Amino acid sequence: MMMSCRAASRLLSEQQERPLRLGEQLALRLHLSLCGNCLQFARQLTGLQLSLRQLSQQQLDDAGPELSGDARARIAQALQQYKRR
């Protein structure tokens, strides 16, 4: 018996969080080969995941891994004052 679309969409979502077991993978592949709607959903999930990764990376890049010189000086000054206490 073929997997339902509901079960396929559940597995498509779950594979974002965990590796699917072999039986789940095979059943999902069979379903996707026969169901254009679920195949489209799978493509949309993949696109969403890729977009989120790119957005996360862009935010990390924009934030920059280093502090400005002024920020470093303020932190150093605060640490010195803390040590004097």
Short mmCIF file of N, CA and C in Angstrom, two decimals:
data_model
loop_
_atom_site.label_atom_id
_atom_site.label_comp_id
_atom_site.label_asym_id
_atom_site.label_seq_id
_atom_site.Cartn_x
_atom_site.Cartn_y
_atom_site.Cartn_z
N MET A 1 0.85 -1.18 0.00
CA MET A 1 0.00 0.00 0.00
C MET A 1 0.89 1.24 0.00
N MET A 2 0.51 2.21 -0.81
CA MET A 2 1.30 3.42 -0.93
C MET A 2 1.07 4.34 0.27
N MET A 3 2.11 5.05 0.63
CA MET A 3 2.07 6.01 1.73
C MET A 3 1.09 7.13 1.39
N SER A 4 0.41 7.66 2.39
CA SER A 4 -0.50 8.78 2.17
C SER A 4 0.29 10.09 2.07
N CYS A 5 -0.34 11.08 1.51
CA CYS A 5 0.30 12.39 1.41
C CYS A 5 0.57 12.97 2.79
N ARG A 6 -0.32 12.72 3.71
CA ARG A 6 -0.12 13.20 5.09
C ARG A 6 1.14 12.58 5.69
N ALA A 7 1.32 11.27 5.51
CA ALA A 7 2.51 10.60 6.04
C ALA A 7 3.76 11.09 5.33
N ALA A 8 3.66 11.32 4.02
CA ALA A 8 4.81 11.81 3.26
C ALA A 8 5.23 13.20 3.73
N SER A 9 4.27 14.08 3.93
CA SER A 9 4.60 15.43 4.38
C SER A 9 5.20 15.40 5.79
N ARG A 10 4.73 14.49 6.62
CA ARG A 10 5.30 14.34 7.96
C ARG A 10 6.75 13.92 7.87
N LEU A 11 7.04 12.93 7.01
CA LEU A 11 8.42 12.46 6.84
C LEU A 11 9.31 13.53 6.23
N LEU A 12 8.77 14.29 5.29
CA LEU A 12 9.55 15.38 4.69
C LEU A 12 9.95 16.40 5.76
N SER A 13 9.04 16.69 6.66
CA SER A 13 9.35 17.62 7.74
C SER A 13 10.33 16.99 8.73
N GLU A 14 10.13 15.74 9.06
CA GLU A 14 10.99 15.07 10.02
C GLU A 14 12.42 14.92 9.51
N GLN A 15 12.59 14.75 8.20
CA GLN A 15 13.95 14.58 7.69
C GLN A 15 14.77 15.85 7.81
N GLN A 16 14.12 16.96 8.09
CA GLN A 16 14.86 18.19 8.37
C GLN A 16 15.52 18.12 9.76
N GLU A 17 14.97 17.27 10.62
CA GLU A 17 15.43 17.16 12.00
C GLU A 17 16.25 15.90 12.28
N ARG A 18 15.99 14.85 11.53
CA ARG A 18 16.67 13.58 11.80
C ARG A 18 16.82 12.79 10.51
N PRO A 19 17.82 11.89 10.47
CA PRO A 19 17.92 11.02 9.29
C PRO A 19 16.78 10.00 9.29
N LEU A 20 16.21 9.80 8.13
CA LEU A 20 15.14 8.81 8.01
C LEU A 20 15.72 7.41 7.95
N ARG A 21 14.96 6.46 8.48
CA ARG A 21 15.35 5.05 8.38
C ARG A 21 15.22 4.61 6.92
N LEU A 22 15.89 3.54 6.57
CA LEU A 22 15.91 3.07 5.19
C LEU A 22 14.50 2.83 4.66
N GLY A 23 13.67 2.18 5.43
CA GLY A 23 12.29 1.92 5.00
C GLY A 23 11.51 3.20 4.76
N GLU A 24 11.73 4.19 5.62
CA GLU A 24 11.06 5.48 5.46
C GLU A 24 11.55 6.17 4.19
N GLN A 25 12.86 6.11 3.95
CA GLN A 25 13.42 6.73 2.75
C GLN A 25 12.84 6.12 1.49
N LEU A 26 12.79 4.79 1.47
CA LEU A 26 12.28 4.10 0.27
C LEU A 26 10.82 4.40 0.03
N ALA A 27 10.02 4.36 1.09
CA ALA A 27 8.58 4.64 0.96
C ALA A 27 8.36 6.08 0.50
N LEU A 28 9.17 7.00 1.04
CA LEU A 28 9.03 8.40 0.67
C LEU A 28 9.44 8.62 -0.79
N ARG A 29 10.54 8.00 -1.21
CA ARG A 29 10.96 8.13 -2.61
C ARG A 29 9.90 7.60 -3.57
N LEU A 30 9.32 6.45 -3.22
CA LEU A 30 8.26 5.89 -4.06
C LEU A 30 7.09 6.86 -4.14
N HIS A 31 6.68 7.39 -3.01
CA HIS A 31 5.56 8.31 -2.99
C HIS A 31 5.86 9.55 -3.83
N LEU A 32 7.07 10.11 -3.65
CA LEU A 32 7.44 11.32 -4.39
C LEU A 32 7.52 11.08 -5.89
N SER A 33 7.85 9.86 -6.28
CA SER A 33 7.92 9.55 -7.71
C SER A 33 6.53 9.50 -8.34
N LEU A 34 5.51 9.33 -7.51
CA LEU A 34 4.15 9.21 -8.02
C LEU A 34 3.25 10.40 -7.71
N CYS A 35 3.70 11.27 -6.80
CA CYS A 35 2.83 12.37 -6.35
C CYS A 35 3.51 13.71 -6.59
N GLY A 36 3.05 14.42 -7.58
CA GLY A 36 3.62 15.72 -7.93
C GLY A 36 3.43 16.77 -6.85
N ASN A 37 2.29 16.72 -6.14
CA ASN A 37 2.05 17.70 -5.08
C ASN A 37 3.06 17.56 -3.95
N CYS A 38 3.33 16.34 -3.53
CA CYS A 38 4.29 16.11 -2.45
C CYS A 38 5.71 16.41 -2.92
N LEU A 39 6.00 16.13 -4.18
CA LEU A 39 7.31 16.46 -4.73
C LEU A 39 7.52 17.97 -4.70
N GLN A 40 6.49 18.73 -5.05
CA GLN A 40 6.57 20.19 -5.00
C GLN A 40 6.77 20.65 -3.56
N PHE A 41 6.08 20.03 -2.61
CA PHE A 41 6.24 20.38 -1.20
C PHE A 41 7.68 20.11 -0.75
N ALA A 42 8.24 18.98 -1.19
CA ALA A 42 9.62 18.64 -0.84
C ALA A 42 10.58 19.70 -1.39
N ARG A 43 10.36 20.14 -2.60
CA ARG A 43 11.21 21.18 -3.20
C ARG A 43 11.07 22.50 -2.44
N GLN A 44 9.86 22.82 -2.02
CA GLN A 44 9.65 24.05 -1.27
C GLN A 44 10.37 24.00 0.08
N LEU A 45 10.29 22.85 0.76
CA LEU A 45 11.00 22.70 2.04
C LEU A 45 12.50 22.85 1.86
N THR A 46 13.03 22.25 0.80
CA THR A 46 14.46 22.35 0.53
C THR A 46 14.85 23.81 0.25
N GLY A 47 14.05 24.51 -0.52
CA GLY A 47 14.31 25.92 -0.80
C GLY A 47 14.24 26.78 0.45
N LEU A 48 13.27 26.49 1.30
CA LEU A 48 13.15 27.22 2.56
C LEU A 48 14.37 27.00 3.45
N GLN A 49 14.79 25.75 3.54
CA GLN A 49 15.95 25.43 4.37
C GLN A 49 17.20 26.14 3.85
N LEU A 50 17.39 26.14 2.55
CA LEU A 50 18.54 26.81 1.94
C LEU A 50 18.48 28.32 2.20
N SER A 51 17.31 28.90 2.05
CA SER A 51 17.15 30.34 2.30
C SER A 51 17.46 30.70 3.75
N LEU A 52 16.99 29.88 4.68
CA LEU A 52 17.26 30.14 6.09
C LEU A 52 18.74 30.02 6.41
N ARG A 53 19.42 29.04 5.82
CA ARG A 53 20.86 28.91 6.03
C ARG A 53 21.59 30.14 5.51
N GLN A 54 21.21 30.60 4.32
CA GLN A 54 21.87 31.77 3.73
C GLN A 54 21.61 33.02 4.57
N LEU A 55 20.38 33.17 5.06
CA LEU A 55 20.05 34.31 5.89
C LEU A 55 20.84 34.28 7.19
N SER A 56 20.92 33.11 7.81
CA SER A 56 21.68 32.98 9.05
C SER A 56 23.14 33.32 8.82
N GLN A 57 23.72 32.83 7.74
CA GLN A 57 25.12 33.10 7.44
C GLN A 57 25.33 34.59 7.17
N GLN A 58 24.40 35.19 6.46
CA GLN A 58 24.50 36.62 6.15
C GLN A 58 24.46 37.45 7.43
N GLN A 59 23.59 37.07 8.36
CA GLN A 59 23.51 37.80 9.63
C GLN A 59 24.80 37.66 10.41
N LEU A 60 25.40 36.47 10.38
CA LEU A 60 26.68 36.27 11.06
C LEU A 60 27.76 37.11 10.40
N ASP A 61 27.77 37.14 9.08
CA ASP A 61 28.76 37.93 8.35
C ASP A 61 28.59 39.42 8.63
N ASP A 62 27.34 39.88 8.67
CA ASP A 62 27.07 41.29 8.91
C ASP A 62 27.45 41.71 10.33
N ALA A 63 27.30 40.79 11.28
CA ALA A 63 27.61 41.10 12.66
C ALA A 63 29.12 41.24 12.86
N GLY A 64 29.87 40.49 12.07
CA GLY A 64 31.33 40.57 12.18
C GLY A 64 31.83 39.87 13.43
N PRO A 65 32.91 39.14 13.30
CA PRO A 65 33.42 38.38 14.44
C PRO A 65 34.25 39.22 15.40
N GLU A 66 34.59 40.46 15.01
CA GLU A 66 35.48 41.27 15.82
C GLU A 66 34.77 42.48 16.38
N LEU A 67 35.27 42.92 17.53
CA LEU A 67 34.76 44.14 18.15
C LEU A 67 35.52 45.34 17.60
N SER A 68 34.87 46.48 17.65
CA SER A 68 35.56 47.71 17.24
C SER A 68 36.62 48.05 18.29
N GLY A 69 37.55 48.90 17.91
CA GLY A 69 38.59 49.32 18.84
C GLY A 69 38.01 50.01 20.06
N ASP A 70 36.99 50.82 19.83
CA ASP A 70 36.33 51.52 20.93
C ASP A 70 35.69 50.54 21.92
N ALA A 71 35.03 49.52 21.38
CA ALA A 71 34.39 48.52 22.24
C ALA A 71 35.45 47.76 23.04
N ARG A 72 36.55 47.41 22.40
CA ARG A 72 37.63 46.72 23.11
C ARG A 72 38.18 47.57 24.25
N ALA A 73 38.35 48.87 23.99
CA ALA A 73 38.87 49.77 25.02
C ALA A 73 37.91 49.88 26.19
N ARG A 74 36.61 49.97 25.92
CA ARG A 74 35.62 50.06 27.00
C ARG A 74 35.62 48.79 27.84
N ILE A 75 35.72 47.64 27.18
CA ILE A 75 35.76 46.36 27.91
C ILE A 75 37.02 46.27 28.76
N ALA A 76 38.16 46.65 28.19
CA ALA A 76 39.43 46.62 28.94
C ALA A 76 39.36 47.54 30.14
N GLN A 77 38.79 48.72 29.97
CA GLN A 77 38.67 49.68 31.06
C GLN A 77 37.75 49.11 32.15
N ALA A 78 36.64 48.51 31.75
CA ALA A 78 35.72 47.93 32.74
C ALA A 78 36.39 46.79 33.49
N LEU A 79 37.18 45.99 32.82
CA LEU A 79 37.89 44.89 33.49
C LEU A 79 38.92 45.42 34.48
N GLN A 80 39.61 46.47 34.11
CA GLN A 80 40.60 47.07 35.02
C GLN A 80 39.91 47.62 36.27
N GLN A 81 38.79 48.27 36.08
CA GLN A 81 38.06 48.82 37.23
C GLN A 81 37.55 47.68 38.12
N TYR A 82 37.12 46.59 37.51
CA TYR A 82 36.62 45.45 38.26
C TYR A 82 37.74 44.82 39.08
N LYS A 83 38.94 44.73 38.52
CA LYS A 83 40.09 44.13 39.20
C LYS A 83 40.52 44.96 40.40
N ARG A 84 40.34 46.28 40.33
CA ARG A 84 40.74 47.17 41.42
C ARG A 84 39.87 47.04 42.64
N ARG A 85 38.71 46.52 42.52
CA ARG A 85 37.77 46.40 43.64
C ARG A 85 38.21 45.40 44.64
#
